[in-house]
Short mmCIF file of C-alpha atoms in Angstrom, two decimals:
data_model
loop_
_atom_site.label_atom_id
_atom_site.label_comp_id
_atom_site.label_asym_id
_atom_site.label_seq_id
_atom_site.Cartn_x
_atom_site.Cartn_y
_atom_site.Cartn_z
CA MET A 1 33.49 22.99 -5.07
CA ASP A 2 30.92 20.71 -6.06
CA GLU A 3 29.93 19.90 -2.55
CA SER A 4 26.27 19.62 -3.10
CA CYS A 5 26.04 17.48 -6.27
CA CYS A 6 24.19 14.24 -6.27
CA CYS A 7 27.25 11.99 -6.50
CA GLN A 8 28.45 13.35 -3.14
CA ARG A 9 25.23 12.54 -1.67
CA HIS A 10 24.02 16.08 -1.18
CA LYS A 11 21.51 18.14 -3.03
CA GLN A 12 21.09 21.88 -3.01
CA ARG A 13 17.39 22.73 -2.74
CA SER A 14 15.87 26.17 -3.17
CA GLU A 15 14.88 28.06 -0.07
CA GLU A 16 11.23 27.68 -1.15
CA GLU A 17 11.50 23.94 -1.49
CA ILE A 18 13.33 23.56 1.90
CA ARG A 19 10.55 25.67 3.51
CA ASN A 20 7.88 23.66 1.89
CA LEU A 21 9.36 20.30 2.85
CA THR A 22 10.14 21.45 6.45
CA THR A 23 6.60 22.91 6.93
CA ARG A 24 5.14 19.48 5.93
CA LEU A 25 7.49 17.67 8.26
CA ASN A 26 6.66 19.98 11.14
CA ARG A 27 2.98 19.28 10.61
CA ILE A 28 3.61 15.48 10.47
CA GLY A 29 5.59 15.77 13.75
CA GLY A 30 2.69 17.63 15.24
CA GLN A 31 0.31 14.94 14.16
CA VAL A 32 2.50 12.30 15.72
CA ALA A 33 2.62 14.25 18.99
CA GLY A 34 -1.16 14.55 18.80
CA ILE A 35 -1.52 10.77 18.56
CA ARG A 36 0.77 10.30 21.61
CA LYS A 37 -1.56 12.67 23.47
CA MET A 38 -4.64 10.66 22.41
CA ILE A 39 -3.02 7.54 23.80
CA GLU A 40 -2.29 9.33 27.08
CA GLU A 41 -5.84 10.46 27.25
CA ASP A 42 -7.17 6.92 26.82
CA ARG A 43 -8.85 7.85 23.57
CA TYR A 44 -10.88 5.27 21.66
CA CYS A 45 -8.80 3.07 19.30
CA VAL A 46 -10.81 3.93 16.17
CA ASP A 47 -10.20 7.67 16.63
CA VAL A 48 -6.54 7.03 17.09
CA LEU A 49 -6.36 4.77 14.09
CA MET A 50 -8.10 7.41 11.95
CA GLN A 51 -5.36 9.79 12.96
CA VAL A 52 -2.61 7.25 12.15
CA SER A 53 -4.13 6.96 8.64
CA ALA A 54 -3.99 10.73 8.30
CA VAL A 55 -0.34 10.76 9.11
CA GLN A 56 0.34 7.97 6.61
CA ALA A 57 -1.46 9.99 3.94
CA ALA A 58 0.67 13.00 4.79
CA LEU A 59 3.91 11.03 4.67
CA ASN A 60 2.91 9.52 1.23
CA ALA A 61 2.25 13.05 -0.12
CA PHE A 62 5.63 14.18 1.24
CA ASN A 63 7.26 11.08 -0.37
CA LYS A 64 5.74 11.71 -3.74
CA GLU A 65 6.67 15.37 -3.67
CA LEU A 66 10.34 14.65 -2.82
CA LEU A 67 10.45 11.75 -5.30
CA SER A 68 9.15 14.00 -8.02
CA SER A 69 11.67 16.71 -7.24
CA HIS A 70 14.46 14.05 -7.20
CA ILE A 71 13.46 12.70 -10.66
CA HIS A 72 13.11 16.20 -12.14
CA SER A 73 16.56 17.35 -10.85
CA CYS A 74 19.15 14.62 -9.89
CA VAL A 75 17.93 11.87 -12.16
CA VAL A 76 17.55 14.06 -15.25
CA ASP A 77 20.91 15.78 -14.66
CA ASP A 78 22.69 12.54 -14.10
CA ILE A 79 21.25 10.94 -17.26
CA ARG A 80 22.19 14.01 -19.28
CA ALA A 81 25.72 13.82 -17.83
CA GLY A 82 25.86 10.06 -18.85
CA LYS A 83 25.81 8.83 -15.26
CA ASP A 84 23.41 6.02 -15.96
CA GLU A 85 23.79 4.54 -12.37
CA ALA A 86 21.20 7.09 -11.38
CA VAL A 87 18.68 5.03 -13.33
CA ASP A 88 19.48 1.80 -11.49
CA GLU A 89 19.49 3.71 -8.19
CA LEU A 90 16.01 5.16 -8.93
CA CYS A 91 14.55 1.71 -9.84
CA ASP A 92 16.10 0.17 -6.74
CA LEU A 93 14.54 2.86 -4.70
CA LEU A 94 11.10 2.31 -6.22
CA LYS A 95 11.38 -1.54 -5.69
CA LYS A 96 12.24 -0.93 -2.07
CA THR A 97 9.68 1.65 -1.34
CA MET A 98 6.61 0.92 -3.52
CA LYS A 99 3.95 -1.19 -2.01
CA MET B 1 -18.37 5.37 36.37
CA ASP B 2 -17.93 3.85 33.07
CA GLU B 3 -16.15 6.79 31.65
CA SER B 4 -13.63 4.87 29.70
CA CYS B 5 -15.73 2.28 27.94
CA CYS B 6 -15.75 2.01 24.17
CA CYS B 7 -19.13 3.44 23.64
CA GLN B 8 -17.97 6.67 25.20
CA ARG B 9 -15.17 6.76 22.83
CA HIS B 10 -12.46 6.10 25.44
CA LYS B 11 -10.53 2.99 26.12
CA GLN B 12 -8.66 2.12 29.24
CA ARG B 13 -5.28 0.60 28.26
CA SER B 14 -2.80 -1.15 30.65
CA GLU B 15 0.22 0.91 31.75
CA GLU B 16 2.34 -1.47 29.77
CA GLU B 17 0.43 -0.97 26.60
CA ILE B 18 0.42 2.84 27.01
CA ARG B 19 4.16 2.80 27.59
CA ASN B 20 4.76 0.49 24.59
CA LEU B 21 2.59 2.61 22.23
CA THR B 22 4.12 5.88 23.55
CA THR B 23 7.63 4.61 23.07
CA ARG B 24 6.89 3.71 19.50
CA LEU B 25 5.38 7.22 18.90
CA ASN B 26 8.36 8.93 20.45
CA ARG B 27 10.71 6.96 18.19
CA ILE B 28 8.56 7.82 15.10
CA GLY B 29 8.54 11.54 16.16
CA GLY B 30 12.26 11.36 16.48
CA GLN B 31 12.60 9.88 12.94
CA VAL B 32 10.46 12.68 11.54
CA ALA B 33 12.70 15.23 13.25
CA GLY B 34 15.68 13.45 11.74
CA ILE B 35 14.29 13.74 8.24
CA ARG B 36 13.76 17.47 8.79
CA LYS B 37 17.40 17.75 9.85
CA MET B 38 18.40 15.88 6.63
CA ILE B 39 16.44 18.38 4.53
CA GLU B 40 18.14 21.27 6.36
CA GLU B 41 21.56 19.71 5.72
CA ASP B 42 20.90 19.40 2.01
CA ARG B 43 21.07 15.61 2.12
CA TYR B 44 20.66 13.53 -0.96
CA CYS B 45 17.05 12.79 -1.93
CA VAL B 46 17.51 9.06 -2.05
CA ASP B 47 18.85 8.98 1.54
CA VAL B 48 15.93 11.13 2.68
CA LEU B 49 13.45 8.85 0.80
CA MET B 50 14.82 5.75 2.45
CA GLN B 51 14.23 7.36 5.86
CA VAL B 52 10.72 8.24 4.86
CA SER B 53 10.20 4.63 3.99
CA ALA B 54 11.45 3.66 7.42
CA VAL B 55 8.90 5.91 9.12
CA GLN B 56 6.14 4.53 7.00
CA ALA B 57 7.10 0.99 8.11
CA ALA B 58 7.19 2.04 11.75
CA LEU B 59 3.78 3.66 11.41
CA ASN B 60 2.36 0.57 9.78
CA ALA B 61 3.64 -1.51 12.54
CA PHE B 62 2.10 0.80 15.11
CA ASN B 63 -1.20 0.70 13.18
CA LYS B 64 -1.23 -3.07 13.16
CA GLU B 65 -0.49 -3.36 16.88
CA LEU B 66 -3.18 -0.87 17.84
CA LEU B 67 -5.64 -2.48 15.42
CA SER B 68 -4.98 -5.96 16.90
CA SER B 69 -5.41 -4.58 20.42
CA HIS B 70 -8.70 -2.91 19.33
CA ILE B 71 -10.03 -6.11 17.86
CA HIS B 72 -9.03 -8.27 20.80
CA SER B 73 -10.67 -5.94 23.31
CA CYS B 74 -13.30 -3.47 22.08
CA VAL B 75 -14.60 -5.42 19.16
CA VAL B 76 -14.77 -8.74 21.06
CA ASP B 77 -16.38 -7.16 24.11
CA ASP B 78 -18.91 -5.33 21.95
CA ILE B 79 -19.97 -8.47 20.00
CA ARG B 80 -20.28 -10.43 23.23
CA ALA B 81 -22.42 -7.55 24.64
CA GLY B 82 -24.67 -7.68 21.50
CA LYS B 83 -23.39 -4.31 20.23
CA ASP B 84 -23.08 -5.32 16.72
CA GLU B 85 -22.48 -1.80 15.38
CA ALA B 86 -18.84 -2.47 16.45
CA VAL B 87 -18.61 -4.83 13.46
CA ASP B 88 -19.71 -2.28 10.99
CA GLU B 89 -17.38 0.31 12.51
CA LEU B 90 -14.49 -2.17 12.23
CA CYS B 91 -15.27 -2.84 8.54
CA ASP B 92 -15.59 0.83 7.80
CA LEU B 93 -12.31 1.49 9.41
CA LEU B 94 -10.62 -1.27 7.36
CA LYS B 95 -12.16 0.07 4.14
CA LYS B 96 -10.90 3.57 4.81
CA THR B 97 -7.40 2.62 6.00
CA MET B 98 -6.40 -0.46 4.03
CA LYS B 99 -4.53 0.16 0.82
CA MET C 1 9.45 3.41 -39.63
CA ASP C 2 9.40 4.57 -36.15
CA GLU C 3 6.05 3.09 -35.40
CA SER C 4 7.04 1.63 -32.04
CA CYS C 5 8.66 4.57 -30.51
CA CYS C 6 7.50 5.92 -27.16
CA CYS C 7 5.84 9.12 -28.55
CA GLN C 8 3.47 7.00 -30.62
CA ARG C 9 2.43 5.17 -27.62
CA HIS C 10 4.08 1.86 -28.62
CA LYS C 11 7.14 0.13 -27.41
CA GLN C 12 9.18 -2.55 -29.00
CA ARG C 13 10.16 -5.13 -26.47
CA SER C 14 12.54 -8.03 -26.85
CA GLU C 15 11.10 -11.46 -27.47
CA GLU C 16 12.54 -12.51 -24.12
CA GLU C 17 10.86 -9.57 -22.36
CA ILE C 18 7.46 -10.30 -23.94
CA ARG C 19 7.81 -13.98 -22.99
CA ASN C 20 8.73 -13.08 -19.37
CA LEU C 21 5.85 -10.58 -19.03
CA THR C 22 3.31 -12.87 -20.73
CA THR C 23 4.31 -15.82 -18.56
CA ARG C 24 3.79 -13.79 -15.42
CA LEU C 25 0.40 -12.58 -16.63
CA ASN C 26 -0.66 -16.13 -17.49
CA ARG C 27 0.25 -17.20 -13.99
CA ILE C 28 -1.67 -14.23 -12.52
CA GLY C 29 -4.70 -15.12 -14.70
CA GLY C 30 -4.48 -18.79 -13.47
CA GLN C 31 -4.37 -17.54 -9.83
CA VAL C 32 -7.58 -15.38 -10.34
CA ALA C 33 -9.30 -18.41 -11.90
CA GLY C 34 -8.17 -20.51 -8.87
CA ILE C 35 -9.77 -17.96 -6.65
CA ARG C 36 -13.13 -18.15 -8.57
CA LYS C 37 -12.98 -21.95 -8.13
CA MET C 38 -12.44 -21.50 -4.36
CA ILE C 39 -15.53 -19.32 -4.15
CA GLU C 40 -17.54 -21.88 -6.18
CA GLU C 41 -16.33 -24.58 -3.72
CA ASP C 42 -17.42 -22.67 -0.70
CA ARG C 43 -13.86 -22.42 0.60
CA TYR C 44 -13.16 -20.64 3.85
CA CYS C 45 -12.79 -16.81 3.54
CA VAL C 46 -9.31 -16.74 5.18
CA ASP C 47 -7.93 -19.20 2.52
CA VAL C 48 -9.52 -17.18 -0.19
CA LEU C 49 -8.04 -13.91 1.24
CA MET C 50 -4.53 -15.40 1.43
CA GLN C 51 -4.78 -16.26 -2.23
CA VAL C 52 -5.96 -12.69 -3.11
CA SER C 53 -2.87 -11.47 -1.21
CA ALA C 54 -0.69 -13.74 -3.33
CA VAL C 55 -2.20 -12.28 -6.53
CA GLN C 56 -1.67 -8.76 -5.29
CA ALA C 57 2.04 -9.65 -4.65
CA ALA C 58 2.41 -11.03 -8.09
CA LEU C 59 0.82 -7.99 -9.70
CA ASN C 60 3.16 -5.73 -7.64
CA ALA C 61 6.14 -7.68 -8.87
CA PHE C 62 4.93 -7.36 -12.45
CA ASN C 63 4.30 -3.62 -11.93
CA LYS C 64 7.88 -2.99 -10.67
CA GLU C 65 9.36 -5.06 -13.45
CA LEU C 66 7.54 -3.23 -16.19
CA LEU C 67 8.19 0.18 -14.49
CA SER C 68 11.90 -0.55 -14.19
CA SER C 69 12.02 -1.52 -17.91
CA HIS C 70 10.10 1.59 -18.80
CA ILE C 71 12.44 3.88 -16.94
CA HIS C 72 15.54 2.11 -18.32
CA SER C 73 14.38 2.41 -21.97
CA CYS C 74 11.64 4.95 -22.76
CA VAL C 75 12.43 7.50 -20.00
CA VAL C 76 16.20 7.50 -20.50
CA ASP C 77 15.87 7.64 -24.32
CA ASP C 78 13.39 10.53 -24.12
CA ILE C 79 15.48 12.51 -21.58
CA ARG C 80 18.52 12.01 -23.89
CA ALA C 81 16.49 13.13 -26.91
CA GLY C 82 15.47 16.29 -25.03
CA LYS C 83 11.87 15.18 -24.66
CA ASP C 84 11.49 16.22 -21.03
CA GLU C 85 7.71 15.64 -21.00
CA ALA C 86 8.64 11.96 -20.29
CA VAL C 87 9.75 13.12 -16.87
CA ASP C 88 6.40 14.78 -15.99
CA GLU C 89 4.62 11.67 -17.33
CA LEU C 90 6.71 9.35 -15.08
CA CYS C 91 6.00 11.49 -12.02
CA ASP C 92 2.28 11.67 -12.84
CA LEU C 93 2.30 7.80 -13.14
CA LEU C 94 4.04 7.40 -9.80
CA LYS C 95 1.60 9.83 -8.21
CA LYS C 96 -1.44 7.96 -9.53
CA THR C 97 -0.07 4.43 -8.85
CA MET C 98 2.01 4.62 -5.64
CA LYS C 99 0.12 3.98 -2.50
CA MET D 1 -23.32 -32.71 8.49
CA ASP D 2 -21.74 -29.49 9.24
CA GLU D 3 -19.45 -29.75 6.32
CA SER D 4 -19.44 -26.17 5.41
CA CYS D 5 -18.94 -24.43 8.81
CA CYS D 6 -15.96 -22.21 9.35
CA CYS D 7 -13.96 -24.62 11.49
CA GLN D 8 -13.81 -27.01 8.65
CA ARG D 9 -12.46 -24.42 6.42
CA HIS D 10 -15.53 -24.07 4.32
CA LYS D 11 -18.19 -21.38 4.28
CA GLN D 12 -21.63 -21.35 2.80
CA ARG D 13 -22.30 -18.14 0.92
CA SER D 14 -25.61 -17.06 -0.42
CA GLU D 15 -26.20 -17.47 -4.15
CA GLU D 16 -26.17 -13.74 -4.48
CA GLU D 17 -22.79 -13.32 -2.80
CA ILE D 18 -21.28 -16.10 -4.89
CA ARG D 19 -22.61 -14.42 -8.07
CA ASN D 20 -21.30 -11.00 -6.93
CA LEU D 21 -17.88 -12.36 -6.08
CA THR D 22 -17.62 -14.48 -9.17
CA THR D 23 -18.66 -11.59 -11.52
CA ARG D 24 -15.89 -9.42 -9.96
CA LEU D 25 -13.36 -12.20 -10.45
CA ASN D 26 -14.49 -12.70 -14.09
CA ARG D 27 -13.96 -8.97 -14.66
CA ILE D 28 -10.53 -9.05 -13.05
CA GLY D 29 -9.53 -12.13 -15.13
CA GLY D 30 -10.63 -10.25 -18.24
CA GLN D 31 -8.53 -7.25 -17.27
CA VAL D 32 -5.47 -9.48 -16.84
CA ALA D 33 -6.07 -11.02 -20.28
CA GLY D 34 -6.42 -7.40 -21.61
CA ILE D 35 -3.01 -6.54 -20.22
CA ARG D 36 -1.48 -9.63 -21.88
CA LYS D 37 -2.91 -8.49 -25.23
CA MET D 38 -1.49 -5.04 -24.66
CA ILE D 39 2.03 -6.61 -24.22
CA GLU D 40 1.60 -8.71 -27.32
CA GLU D 41 0.61 -5.58 -29.23
CA ASP D 42 3.70 -3.60 -28.10
CA ARG D 43 1.65 -1.12 -26.25
CA TYR D 44 3.30 1.76 -24.47
CA CYS D 45 4.47 0.93 -21.00
CA VAL D 46 2.57 3.81 -19.25
CA ASP D 47 -0.67 2.59 -20.79
CA VAL D 48 0.03 -0.85 -19.59
CA LEU D 49 0.96 0.38 -16.08
CA MET D 50 -2.28 2.29 -15.76
CA GLN D 51 -4.21 -0.94 -16.55
CA VAL D 52 -2.23 -2.88 -13.90
CA SER D 53 -3.17 -0.08 -11.41
CA ALA D 54 -6.84 -0.58 -12.38
CA VAL D 55 -6.54 -4.36 -11.68
CA GLN D 56 -4.87 -3.64 -8.35
CA ALA D 57 -7.76 -1.30 -7.39
CA ALA D 58 -10.35 -4.03 -8.45
CA LEU D 59 -8.43 -6.71 -6.39
CA ASN D 60 -8.38 -4.28 -3.42
CA ALA D 61 -12.13 -3.78 -3.63
CA PHE D 62 -12.73 -7.56 -3.89
CA ASN D 63 -10.40 -8.04 -0.84
CA LYS D 64 -12.31 -5.46 1.29
CA GLU D 65 -15.72 -6.91 0.27
CA LEU D 66 -14.65 -10.53 1.12
CA LEU D 67 -13.02 -9.41 4.37
CA SER D 68 -16.09 -7.49 5.45
CA SER D 69 -18.28 -10.47 4.74
CA HIS D 70 -15.89 -12.70 6.71
CA ILE D 71 -15.89 -10.44 9.71
CA HIS D 72 -19.72 -10.09 9.60
CA SER D 73 -20.30 -13.83 9.42
CA CYS D 74 -17.49 -16.21 10.47
CA VAL D 75 -15.74 -13.92 12.96
CA VAL D 76 -18.92 -12.77 14.72
CA ASP D 77 -20.35 -16.26 14.82
CA ASP D 78 -17.16 -17.72 16.27
CA ILE D 79 -16.81 -15.06 18.90
CA ARG D 80 -20.38 -15.55 19.95
CA ALA D 81 -19.70 -19.37 20.08
CA GLY D 82 -16.72 -18.71 22.32
CA LYS D 83 -14.17 -19.75 19.69
CA ASP D 84 -11.81 -16.91 20.28
CA GLU D 85 -9.14 -18.25 18.04
CA ALA D 86 -11.04 -16.63 15.17
CA VAL D 87 -9.89 -13.30 16.62
CA ASP D 88 -6.20 -14.29 16.49
CA GLU D 89 -6.75 -15.62 12.95
CA LEU D 90 -8.25 -12.32 11.88
CA CYS D 91 -5.44 -10.24 13.40
CA ASP D 92 -2.82 -12.60 11.76
CA LEU D 93 -4.55 -12.18 8.41
CA LEU D 94 -4.58 -8.42 8.71
CA LYS D 95 -0.93 -8.35 9.73
CA LYS D 96 -0.02 -10.48 6.79
CA THR D 97 -2.15 -8.69 4.21
CA MET D 98 -2.27 -5.01 5.22
CA LYS D 99 0.41 -2.79 3.67
#
């Protein structure tokens, strides 16, 4: 039954959260398409690089939002359920992804 | 005639460079679409976050490649032509975009 | 008694952990002093900048180590004790400090 | 004679620039010593981590200042003197040090 619990590598998100995350990703995808168009139109490097920086900022914001949601739900639930491997997994993730 | 020079905010890139940059951007766009699919399929946060990290790495690599090309062409040409504002522009760009 | 619990903004670390963290900080302090010496000796910018990069890497490693220790001890203990504000605090910290 | 030119891996900086850079490094060294003291005093992890973040920001600012100075002096001079290897060196540096 428990098909969407953390341990099975799925997570049930609310419709609102899915809509929020999907909207952000659509916008990021649009920004990437915009950069491709700039390259095709021979746009000046500095203008392209500023747009790349904007996409990086949008991805970072997405990353922080999803990470915060993960900690508030999966990690807290797992710790309460005594599944302490969630803590190692979180620290591994941070080690791999933090600059 | 000089419609694609730096000062007019355009830059003529070789076909090979355009193809290389566009291919990278297509791949990044595909990765972003893949993340949206993961969200729609209720995939586990940590798996999604690892994919976000991969997109960030791909964007950083794109950024470095374009920046290197910019310095080797526009910046060098401008300095040789006595247009020293290219130097301030580069330093401003680095200040805004370096973490 | 409980003078070193999280809620009072102190944390008792093992002697080994203190020694480990202090050793790392001494090394980082030495690297910073080394950079000052390089400036005083008119050393070439690129050599100085490579050393700055080494200090940044050492600080990042220190940061990840301390963060991992914090999550494994304070955060887990607080969540188990029902003090859920530790989760918000962690997410705030990550938002402020992640690039 | 030319013992402090770029190609010999030295760079003559103005007294003011040396003072500015040295002052920043002294402050960063003081911050690192402050963090060591916090560890010795069993201070709460989150407070220590916020200080680490402040040192990282100060180092980044130092890095950008020195990089800007390097580009404005060594790189521009070398390009004007036809020493184009300065451009490759700059791009290598950015590739190694940009996150």
